[in-house]
PDB file of C-alpha atoms and ligand atoms in Angstrom:
ATOM      1  CA  MET A   4      13.701  10.825  15.296  1.00 53.00           C
ATOM      2  CA  THR A   5      16.902   8.915  16.003  1.00 53.00           C
ATOM      3  CA  GLU A   6      17.909   5.917  13.859  1.00 54.00           C
ATOM      4  CA  SER A   7      17.015   3.461  16.603  1.00 60.00           C
ATOM      5  CA  SER A   8      13.589   4.972  17.261  1.00 82.00           C
ATOM      6  CA  LYS A   9      12.504   4.743  13.632  1.00 93.00           C
ATOM      7  CA  PRO A  10       9.759   2.197  12.909  1.00 97.00           C
ATOM      8  CA  PRO A  11      11.222  -1.218  12.025  1.00 97.00           C
ATOM      9  CA  VAL A  12      11.560  -2.260   8.377  1.00 98.00           C
ATOM     10  CA  ILE A  13      11.741  -5.657   6.723  1.00 98.00           C
ATOM     11  CA  ALA A  14      13.196  -5.252   3.225  1.00 98.00           C
ATOM     12  CA  ILE A  15      12.364  -7.960   0.706  1.00 98.00           C
ATOM     13  CA  ASP A  16      14.092  -7.627  -2.657  1.00 97.00           C
ATOM     14  CA  GLY A  17      14.203  -9.983  -5.578  1.00 94.00           C
ATOM     15  CA  PRO A  18      13.645 -10.485  -9.279  1.00 92.00           C
ATOM     16  CA  THR A  19      10.376 -10.348 -11.204  1.00 86.00           C
ATOM     17  CA  ALA A  20       7.812 -13.060 -10.358  1.00 87.00           C
ATOM     18  CA  SER A  21       9.870 -14.420  -7.456  1.00 91.00           C
ATOM     19  CA  GLY A  22       6.759 -14.264  -5.256  1.00 91.00           C
ATOM     20  CA  LYS A  23       8.169 -11.441  -3.130  1.00 94.00           C
ATOM     21  CA  GLY A  24       4.993  -9.349  -3.426  1.00 93.00           C
ATOM     22  CA  THR A  25       2.774 -12.139  -2.134  1.00 94.00           C
ATOM     23  CA  VAL A  26       5.221 -13.091   0.621  1.00 97.00           C
ATOM     24  CA  ALA A  27       5.823  -9.475   1.667  1.00 97.00           C
ATOM     25  CA  ALA A  28       2.086  -8.690   1.865  1.00 96.00           C
ATOM     26  CA  LEU A  29       1.445 -11.787   4.003  1.00 97.00           C
ATOM     27  CA  VAL A  30       4.372 -11.050   6.326  1.00 98.00           C
ATOM     28  CA  ALA A  31       3.028  -7.495   6.746  1.00 98.00           C
ATOM     29  CA  LYS A  32      -0.429  -8.859   7.523  1.00 97.00           C
ATOM     30  CA  ALA A  33       0.914 -11.357  10.073  1.00 98.00           C
ATOM     31  CA  LEU A  34       2.812  -8.617  11.909  1.00 98.00           C
ATOM     32  CA  GLY A  35       0.179  -5.881  11.464  1.00 98.00           C
ATOM     33  CA  PHE A  36       2.796  -3.808   9.587  1.00 98.00           C
ATOM     34  CA  HIS A  37       2.320  -1.445   6.656  1.00 96.00           C
ATOM     35  CA  TYR A  38       3.225  -2.727   3.226  1.00 96.00           C
ATOM     36  CA  LEU A  39       5.066  -0.957   0.410  1.00 96.00           C
ATOM     37  CA  ASP A  40       4.940  -2.477  -3.073  1.00 96.00           C
ATOM     38  CA  SER A  41       7.620  -0.253  -4.588  1.00 97.00           C
ATOM     39  CA  GLY A  42       7.291  -1.927  -8.002  1.00 96.00           C
ATOM     40  CA  ALA A  43       3.746  -0.509  -8.148  1.00 97.00           C
ATOM     41  CA  LEU A  44       5.222   3.006  -8.037  1.00 98.00           C
ATOM     42  CA  TYR A  45       7.404   2.322 -11.094  1.00 98.00           C
ATOM     43  CA  ARG A  46       4.403   0.722 -12.785  1.00 97.00           C
ATOM     44  CA  LEU A  47       2.306   3.818 -12.008  1.00 98.00           C
ATOM     45  CA  VAL A  48       4.934   6.032 -13.651  1.00 98.00           C
ATOM     46  CA  ALA A  49       4.870   3.640 -16.624  1.00 98.00           C
ATOM     47  CA  LEU A  50       1.089   3.877 -16.967  1.00 98.00           C
ATOM     48  CA  ALA A  51       0.815   7.622 -16.384  1.00 97.00           C
ATOM     49  CA  SER A  52       3.640   8.395 -18.823  1.00 98.00           C
ATOM     50  CA  GLU A  53       2.308   6.029 -21.470  1.00 98.00           C
ATOM     51  CA  ARG A  54      -0.998   7.870 -21.351  1.00 96.00           C
ATOM     52  CA  GLU A  55       0.826  11.140 -21.912  1.00 96.00           C
ATOM     53  CA  GLY A  56       2.790   9.638 -24.803  1.00 97.00           C
ATOM     54  CA  VAL A  57       6.153  10.172 -23.074  1.00 97.00           C
ATOM     55  CA  SER A  58       9.099   8.064 -24.257  1.00 98.00           C
ATOM     56  CA  THR A  59      10.891   5.857 -21.689  1.00 98.00           C
ATOM     57  CA  GLU A  60      14.070   7.709 -22.724  1.00 97.00           C
ATOM     58  CA  ASN A  61      12.786  11.093 -21.569  1.00 98.00           C
ATOM     59  CA  ALA A  62      14.205  10.985 -18.023  1.00 98.00           C
ATOM     60  CA  SER A  63      13.413  14.574 -17.068  1.00 97.00           C
ATOM     61  CA  PHE A  64       9.751  14.419 -18.123  1.00 98.00           C
ATOM     62  CA  LEU A  65       9.378  10.983 -16.499  1.00 98.00           C
ATOM     63  CA  SER A  66      10.799  12.237 -13.228  1.00 98.00           C
ATOM     64  CA  LYS A  67       8.324  15.155 -13.264  1.00 97.00           C
ATOM     65  CA  ILE A  68       5.500  12.659 -13.688  1.00 97.00           C
ATOM     66  CA  ALA A  69       6.945  10.488 -10.889  1.00 97.00           C
ATOM     67  CA  ALA A  70       7.095  13.471  -8.523  1.00 96.00           C
ATOM     68  CA  SER A  71       3.613  14.762  -9.256  1.00 95.00           C
ATOM     69  CA  MET A  72       1.342  11.841 -10.123  1.00 95.00           C
ATOM     70  CA  PRO A  73      -1.807  11.853  -7.971  1.00 94.00           C
ATOM     71  CA  ILE A  74      -1.563   8.403  -6.452  1.00 94.00           C
ATOM     72  CA  SER A  75      -3.002   6.816  -3.349  1.00 93.00           C
ATOM     73  CA  PHE A  76      -3.351   3.364  -1.857  1.00 90.00           C
ATOM     74  CA  GLN A  77      -6.837   2.664  -0.483  1.00 84.00           C
ATOM     75  CA  ASP A  78      -7.861  -0.686   1.043  1.00 82.00           C
ATOM     76  CA  GLY A  79      -5.576  -2.636  -1.273  1.00 83.00           C
ATOM     77  CA  GLN A  80      -6.600  -0.589  -4.314  1.00 94.00           C
ATOM     78  CA  ILE A  81      -4.034   1.440  -6.218  1.00 96.00           C
ATOM     79  CA  MET A  82      -5.488   4.744  -7.360  1.00 96.00           C
ATOM     80  CA  LEU A  83      -4.300   7.190 -10.018  1.00 96.00           C
ATOM     81  CA  GLY A  84      -6.443  10.247  -9.387  1.00 94.00           C
ATOM     82  CA  ASP A  85      -9.881   8.759  -8.775  1.00 94.00           C
ATOM     83  CA  GLU A  86      -9.328   5.774 -11.071  1.00 97.00           C
ATOM     84  CA  ASP A  87      -8.594   2.300  -9.669  1.00 97.00           C
ATOM     85  CA  VAL A  88      -5.618   1.130 -11.761  1.00 97.00           C
ATOM     86  CA  SER A  89      -4.723  -1.937  -9.631  1.00 95.00           C
ATOM     87  CA  GLU A  90      -5.310  -4.340 -12.551  1.00 92.00           C
ATOM     88  CA  LEU A  91      -4.090  -2.083 -15.359  1.00 95.00           C
ATOM     89  CA  ILE A  92      -0.614  -1.675 -13.875  1.00 96.00           C
ATOM     90  CA  ARG A  93      -0.138  -5.480 -13.737  1.00 90.00           C
ATOM     91  CA  ALA A  94      -0.130  -5.799 -17.539  1.00 88.00           C
ATOM     92  CA  GLU A  95       3.082  -7.328 -18.892  1.00 84.00           C
ATOM     93  CA  LYS A  96       3.707  -4.345 -21.170  1.00 92.00           C
ATOM     94  CA  ILE A  97       3.459  -1.947 -18.203  1.00 96.00           C
ATOM     95  CA  GLY A  98       5.962  -4.095 -16.261  1.00 91.00           C
ATOM     96  CA  ARG A  99       8.355  -3.958 -19.207  1.00 91.00           C
ATOM     97  CA  ARG A 100       7.926  -0.198 -19.529  1.00 97.00           C
ATOM     98  CA  ALA A 101       8.468   0.199 -15.753  1.00 97.00           C
ATOM     99  CA  SER A 102      11.745  -1.703 -16.019  1.00 92.00           C
ATOM    100  CA  GLU A 103      12.838   0.536 -18.928  1.00 95.00           C
ATOM    101  CA  LEU A 104      12.180   3.804 -17.120  1.00 97.00           C
ATOM    102  CA  ALA A 105      13.548   2.520 -13.783  1.00 96.00           C
ATOM    103  CA  VAL A 106      17.077   2.742 -15.224  1.00 94.00           C
ATOM    104  CA  HIS A 107      17.039   6.558 -14.886  1.00 97.00           C
ATOM    105  CA  PRO A 108      18.545   7.881 -11.620  1.00 97.00           C
ATOM    106  CA  GLU A 109      16.286  10.991 -11.863  1.00 97.00           C
ATOM    107  CA  VAL A 110      13.158   8.826 -11.873  1.00 98.00           C
ATOM    108  CA  ARG A 111      14.430   6.751  -8.942  1.00 97.00           C
ATOM    109  CA  GLN A 112      15.297   9.899  -6.997  1.00 98.00           C
ATOM    110  CA  ALA A 113      11.823  11.337  -7.581  1.00 97.00           C
ATOM    111  CA  LEU A 114      10.302   8.300  -5.818  1.00 98.00           C
ATOM    112  CA  VAL A 115      12.564   8.229  -2.750  1.00 97.00           C
ATOM    113  CA  ARG A 116      10.607  10.528  -0.479  1.00 95.00           C
ATOM    114  CA  LEU A 117       7.332   8.826  -1.327  1.00 95.00           C
ATOM    115  CA  GLN A 118       8.839   5.459  -0.348  1.00 97.00           C
ATOM    116  CA  HIS A 119      10.296   6.794   2.919  1.00 97.00           C
ATOM    117  CA  GLY A 120       6.817   8.063   3.796  1.00 95.00           C
ATOM    118  CA  PHE A 121       5.572   4.476   4.136  1.00 96.00           C
ATOM    119  CA  ARG A 122       7.845   3.915   7.129  1.00 98.00           C
ATOM    120  CA  GLN A 123       5.333   4.321   9.908  1.00 97.00           C
ATOM    121  CA  ASN A 124       4.558   2.603  13.183  1.00 98.00           C
ATOM    122  CA  PRO A 125       4.223  -0.192  14.029  1.00 98.00           C
ATOM    123  CA  GLY A 126       6.522  -1.102  11.112  1.00 98.00           C
ATOM    124  CA  LEU A 127       6.886  -1.652   7.384  1.00 98.00           C
ATOM    125  CA  VAL A 128       7.469  -4.540   5.024  1.00 98.00           C
ATOM    126  CA  ALA A 129       8.845  -3.136   1.765  1.00 98.00           C
ATOM    127  CA  ASP A 130       9.345  -5.102  -1.422  1.00 97.00           C
ATOM    128  CA  GLY A 131      11.275  -4.199  -4.540  1.00 96.00           C
ATOM    129  CA  ARG A 132      14.764  -4.270  -6.000  1.00 94.00           C
ATOM    130  CA  ASP A 133      16.657  -1.717  -3.918  1.00 95.00           C
ATOM    131  CA  MET A 134      14.788  -1.682  -0.599  1.00 97.00           C
ATOM    132  CA  ALA A 135      17.770  -3.070   1.348  1.00 97.00           C
ATOM    133  CA  SER A 136      20.551  -1.436  -0.654  1.00 95.00           C
ATOM    134  CA  VAL A 137      19.249   2.127  -1.213  1.00 96.00           C
ATOM    135  CA  ILE A 138      15.868   3.019   0.284  1.00 97.00           C
ATOM    136  CA  PHE A 139      16.061   1.378   3.731  1.00 98.00           C
ATOM    137  CA  PRO A 140      19.738   0.441   4.235  1.00 97.00           C
ATOM    138  CA  ASP A 141      19.106   0.311   8.008  1.00 96.00           C
ATOM    139  CA  ALA A 142      16.323  -2.308   7.689  1.00 97.00           C
ATOM    140  CA  GLY A 143      16.361  -4.726  10.632  1.00 96.00           C
ATOM    141  CA  LEU A 144      15.903  -7.702   8.320  1.00 98.00           C
ATOM    142  CA  LYS A 145      16.961  -7.900   4.670  1.00 98.00           C
ATOM    143  CA  VAL A 146      15.783 -10.789   2.543  1.00 98.00           C
ATOM    144  CA  PHE A 147      16.648 -11.506  -1.076  1.00 97.00           C
ATOM    145  CA  LEU A 148      13.820 -13.670  -2.330  1.00 96.00           C
ATOM    146  CA  THR A 149      14.499 -15.543  -5.526  1.00 94.00           C
ATOM    147  CA  ALA A 150      13.537 -18.610  -7.559  1.00 94.00           C
ATOM    148  CA  SER A 151      14.791 -20.204 -10.761  1.00 94.00           C
ATOM    149  CA  VAL A 152      13.739 -18.535 -14.039  1.00 93.00           C
ATOM    150  CA  ALA A 153      11.778 -21.689 -14.927  1.00 93.00           C
ATOM    151  CA  ALA A 154       9.863 -21.661 -11.611  1.00 94.00           C
ATOM    152  CA  ARG A 155       9.129 -17.945 -11.965  1.00 94.00           C
ATOM    153  CA  ALA A 156       7.933 -18.278 -15.582  1.00 95.00           C
ATOM    154  CA  GLU A 157       5.663 -21.144 -14.581  1.00 93.00           C
ATOM    155  CA  ARG A 158       4.154 -19.134 -11.709  1.00 91.00           C
ATOM    156  CA  ARG A 159       3.556 -16.144 -13.969  1.00 89.00           C
ATOM    157  CA  TYR A 160       2.028 -18.451 -16.608  1.00 92.00           C
ATOM    158  CA  LYS A 161      -0.428 -19.903 -14.090  1.00 91.00           C
ATOM    159  CA  GLN A 162      -1.346 -16.433 -12.777  1.00 85.00           C
ATOM    160  CA  LEU A 163      -2.107 -15.137 -16.268  1.00 86.00           C
ATOM    161  CA  ILE A 164      -4.107 -18.217 -17.297  1.00 90.00           C
ATOM    162  CA  ALA A 165      -6.079 -18.024 -14.023  1.00 89.00           C
ATOM    163  CA  LYS A 166      -6.998 -14.449 -14.952  1.00 83.00           C
ATOM    164  CA  GLY A 167      -8.150 -15.607 -18.396  1.00 87.00           C
ATOM    165  CA  ILE A 168      -5.210 -13.877 -20.113  1.00 83.00           C
ATOM    166  CA  SER A 169      -3.568 -15.957 -22.854  1.00 87.00           C
ATOM    167  CA  ALA A 170       0.132 -16.621 -22.232  1.00 88.00           C
ATOM    168  CA  ASN A 171       3.006 -18.389 -23.876  1.00 91.00           C
ATOM    169  CA  MET A 172       5.774 -20.032 -21.829  1.00 94.00           C
ATOM    170  CA  SER A 173       8.628 -19.273 -24.195  1.00 94.00           C
ATOM    171  CA  ASP A 174       7.661 -15.574 -24.470  1.00 92.00           C
ATOM    172  CA  LEU A 175       7.427 -15.398 -20.660  1.00 92.00           C
ATOM    173  CA  LEU A 176      10.845 -17.001 -20.213  1.00 94.00           C
ATOM    174  CA  GLN A 177      12.359 -14.597 -22.718  1.00 93.00           C
ATOM    175  CA  ASP A 178      10.715 -11.591 -21.092  1.00 90.00           C
ATOM    176  CA  LEU A 179      11.772 -12.569 -17.544  1.00 91.00           C
ATOM    177  CA  THR A 180      15.346 -13.158 -18.649  1.00 93.00           C
ATOM    178  CA  ALA A 181      15.474  -9.787 -20.424  1.00 91.00           C
ATOM    179  CA  ARG A 182      13.977  -8.018 -17.398  1.00 88.00           C
ATOM    180  CA  ASP A 183      16.410  -9.696 -14.990  1.00 91.00           C
ATOM    181  CA  ALA A 184      19.312  -8.643 -17.206  1.00 91.00           C
ATOM    182  CA  ARG A 185      18.093  -5.032 -17.416  1.00 88.00           C
ATOM    183  CA  ASP A 186      17.362  -4.800 -13.661  1.00 88.00           C
ATOM    184  CA  SER A 187      20.724  -6.349 -12.695  1.00 90.00           C
ATOM    185  CA  SER A 188      22.979  -4.501 -15.109  1.00 91.00           C
ATOM    186  CA  ARG A 189      21.707  -0.929 -14.772  1.00 89.00           C
ATOM    187  CA  GLY A 190      24.097   1.590 -13.255  1.00 90.00           C
ATOM    188  CA  SER A 191      21.597   3.062 -10.811  1.00 88.00           C
ATOM    189  CA  ALA A 192      20.421   0.825  -7.920  1.00 87.00           C
ATOM    190  CA  PRO A 193      20.843  -2.506  -9.740  1.00 89.00           C
ATOM    191  CA  LEU A 194      19.071  -5.599  -8.474  1.00 89.00           C
ATOM    192  CA  MET A 195      21.571  -7.315  -6.190  1.00 90.00           C
ATOM    193  CA  VAL A 196      21.900  -9.176  -2.914  1.00 94.00           C
ATOM    194  CA  ALA A 197      22.542  -6.311  -0.476  1.00 94.00           C
ATOM    195  CA  GLU A 198      25.153  -6.545   2.217  1.00 93.00           C
ATOM    196  CA  GLY A 199      23.647  -8.342   5.197  1.00 95.00           C
ATOM    197  CA  ALA A 200      20.745  -9.816   3.199  1.00 97.00           C
ATOM    198  CA  ILE A 201      19.711 -13.452   3.590  1.00 97.00           C
ATOM    199  CA  VAL A 202      18.930 -15.288   0.341  1.00 96.00           C
ATOM    200  CA  LEU A 203      15.698 -17.287   0.272  1.00 97.00           C
ATOM    201  CA  ASP A 204      15.260 -19.500  -2.805  1.00 96.00           C
ATOM    202  CA  THR A 205      11.559 -20.284  -3.133  1.00 95.00           C
ATOM    203  CA  SER A 206      11.763 -22.576  -6.209  1.00 93.00           C
ATOM    204  CA  GLU A 207      10.791 -25.551  -4.035  1.00 93.00           C
ATOM    205  CA  LEU A 208       8.862 -23.700  -1.287  1.00 94.00           C
ATOM    206  CA  SER A 209       5.165 -23.000  -0.884  1.00 93.00           C
ATOM    207  CA  ILE A 210       4.062 -19.444  -0.105  1.00 94.00           C
ATOM    208  CA  ASP A 211       3.294 -20.459   3.500  1.00 97.00           C
ATOM    209  CA  GLN A 212       6.766 -21.930   3.950  1.00 97.00           C
ATOM    210  CA  ALA A 213       8.410 -18.772   2.595  1.00 97.00           C
ATOM    211  CA  VAL A 214       6.260 -16.551   4.857  1.00 98.00           C
ATOM    212  CA  SER A 215       7.054 -18.674   7.940  1.00 98.00           C
ATOM    213  CA  GLN A 216      10.760 -18.516   7.181  1.00 98.00           C
ATOM    214  CA  VAL A 217      10.754 -14.714   6.920  1.00 98.00           C
ATOM    215  CA  LEU A 218       8.687 -14.387  10.124  1.00 98.00           C
ATOM    216  CA  SER A 219      11.051 -16.678  11.975  1.00 98.00           C
ATOM    217  CA  TRP A 220      14.093 -14.683  10.802  1.00 98.00           C
ATOM    218  CA  TYR A 221      12.356 -11.476  11.858  1.00 98.00           C
ATOM    219  CA  ARG A 222      11.514 -12.811  15.325  1.00 96.00           C
ATOM    220  CA  SER A 223      15.093 -13.940  15.853  1.00 94.00           C
ATOM    221  CA  SER A 224      16.423 -10.575  14.674  1.00 91.00           C
ATOM    222  CA  VAL A 225      14.143  -8.767  17.133  1.00 90.00           C
ATOM    223  CA  SER A 226      15.058 -11.032  20.043  1.00 87.00           C
ATOM    224  CA  SER A 227      18.781 -10.720  19.296  1.00 83.00           C
ATOM    225  CA  GLN A 228      18.463  -6.894  19.437  1.00 78.00           C
ATOM    226  CA  SER A 229      16.700  -6.862  22.787  1.00 71.00           C
TER     227      SER A 229
HETATM  228  O1  C5P B  30       8.295  -5.671  -8.875  1.00 67.16           O
HETATM  229  P1  C5P B  30       7.645  -5.290 -10.170  1.00 67.16           P
HETATM  230  O2  C5P B  30       7.746  -6.349 -11.245  1.00 67.16           O
HETATM  231  O3  C5P B  30       6.249  -4.808  -9.989  1.00 67.16           O
HETATM  232  O4  C5P B  30       8.473  -4.032 -10.695  1.00 67.16           O
HETATM  233  C1  C5P B  30       8.347  -3.542 -12.012  1.00 67.16           C
HETATM  234  C2  C5P B  30       9.692  -2.952 -12.443  1.00 67.16           C
HETATM  235  O5  C5P B  30       9.967  -1.789 -11.644  1.00 67.16           O
HETATM  236  C3  C5P B  30      10.885  -3.885 -12.232  1.00 67.16           C
HETATM  237  O6  C5P B  30      11.160  -4.708 -13.365  1.00 67.16           O
HETATM  238  C4  C5P B  30      12.027  -2.930 -11.956  1.00 67.16           C
HETATM  239  O7  C5P B  30      12.657  -2.539 -13.143  1.00 67.16           O
HETATM  240  C5  C5P B  30      11.362  -1.698 -11.376  1.00 67.16           C
HETATM  241  N1  C5P B  30      11.593  -1.578  -9.936  1.00 67.16           N
HETATM  242  C6  C5P B  30      12.755  -0.988  -9.505  1.00 67.16           C
HETATM  243  N2  C5P B  30      12.983  -0.794  -8.174  1.00 67.16           N
HETATM  244  C7  C5P B  30      12.085  -1.186  -7.270  1.00 67.16           C
HETATM  245  C8  C5P B  30      10.888  -1.829  -7.678  1.00 67.16           C
HETATM  246  C9  C5P B  30      10.669  -2.030  -9.029  1.00 67.16           C
HETATM  247  O8  C5P B  30      13.594  -0.638 -10.312  1.00 67.16           O
HETATM  248  N3  C5P B  30      12.323  -0.952  -5.989  1.00 67.16           N
END
């Protein structure tokens, strides 16, 4: 397949709790595209390796787990073997563990092919940290979706309370700040605004407004190519 005949990709990167997952899934739905939640892959490695008692320092063992874990995505459910782990991987401690093991280049490399496999017709919306910079550098539209730390902590707080999980604002703020710092300062594929990416600050936007903005950028990018 030549570069230009590859299915189109919209890459949406951004920090934790910026709303990129929700926005990316809705953009994919509106366009009838596939959706890749790349953070879920790192979370799956975190869960699978925790169960095997593997340290987040053990890059070679972690990358073996990343390359061989029996995962599948079925009707919005995330499966590890025949177990639905969609909820389990959303735990705060699994997110923290994912961010710790995501610093290893070997682990990142082990997930590349899996991520490329999601690029199928009629197109893909991919969300993560390095979608635009590393995994799909030829994406037709690159968006860096962000929001202030305070807005993100508040959103996360509301999500957790709505699920009946107790939460504490100051712990959430501290955790988000630490995760941002770790994701942005790592040597391998750090969180950054990729070349050619458009920044969308959603602190003051509703989900619908953010989705409409991305769709309108995508439609203009398609019409400017044709
Ligand atoms: O996006 P989410 O919070 O689910 O991601 C969990 C962690 O996985 C992030 O904090 C980040 O360290 C890592 N990650 C990554 N590259 C991606 C997606 C997620 O390093 N493309």
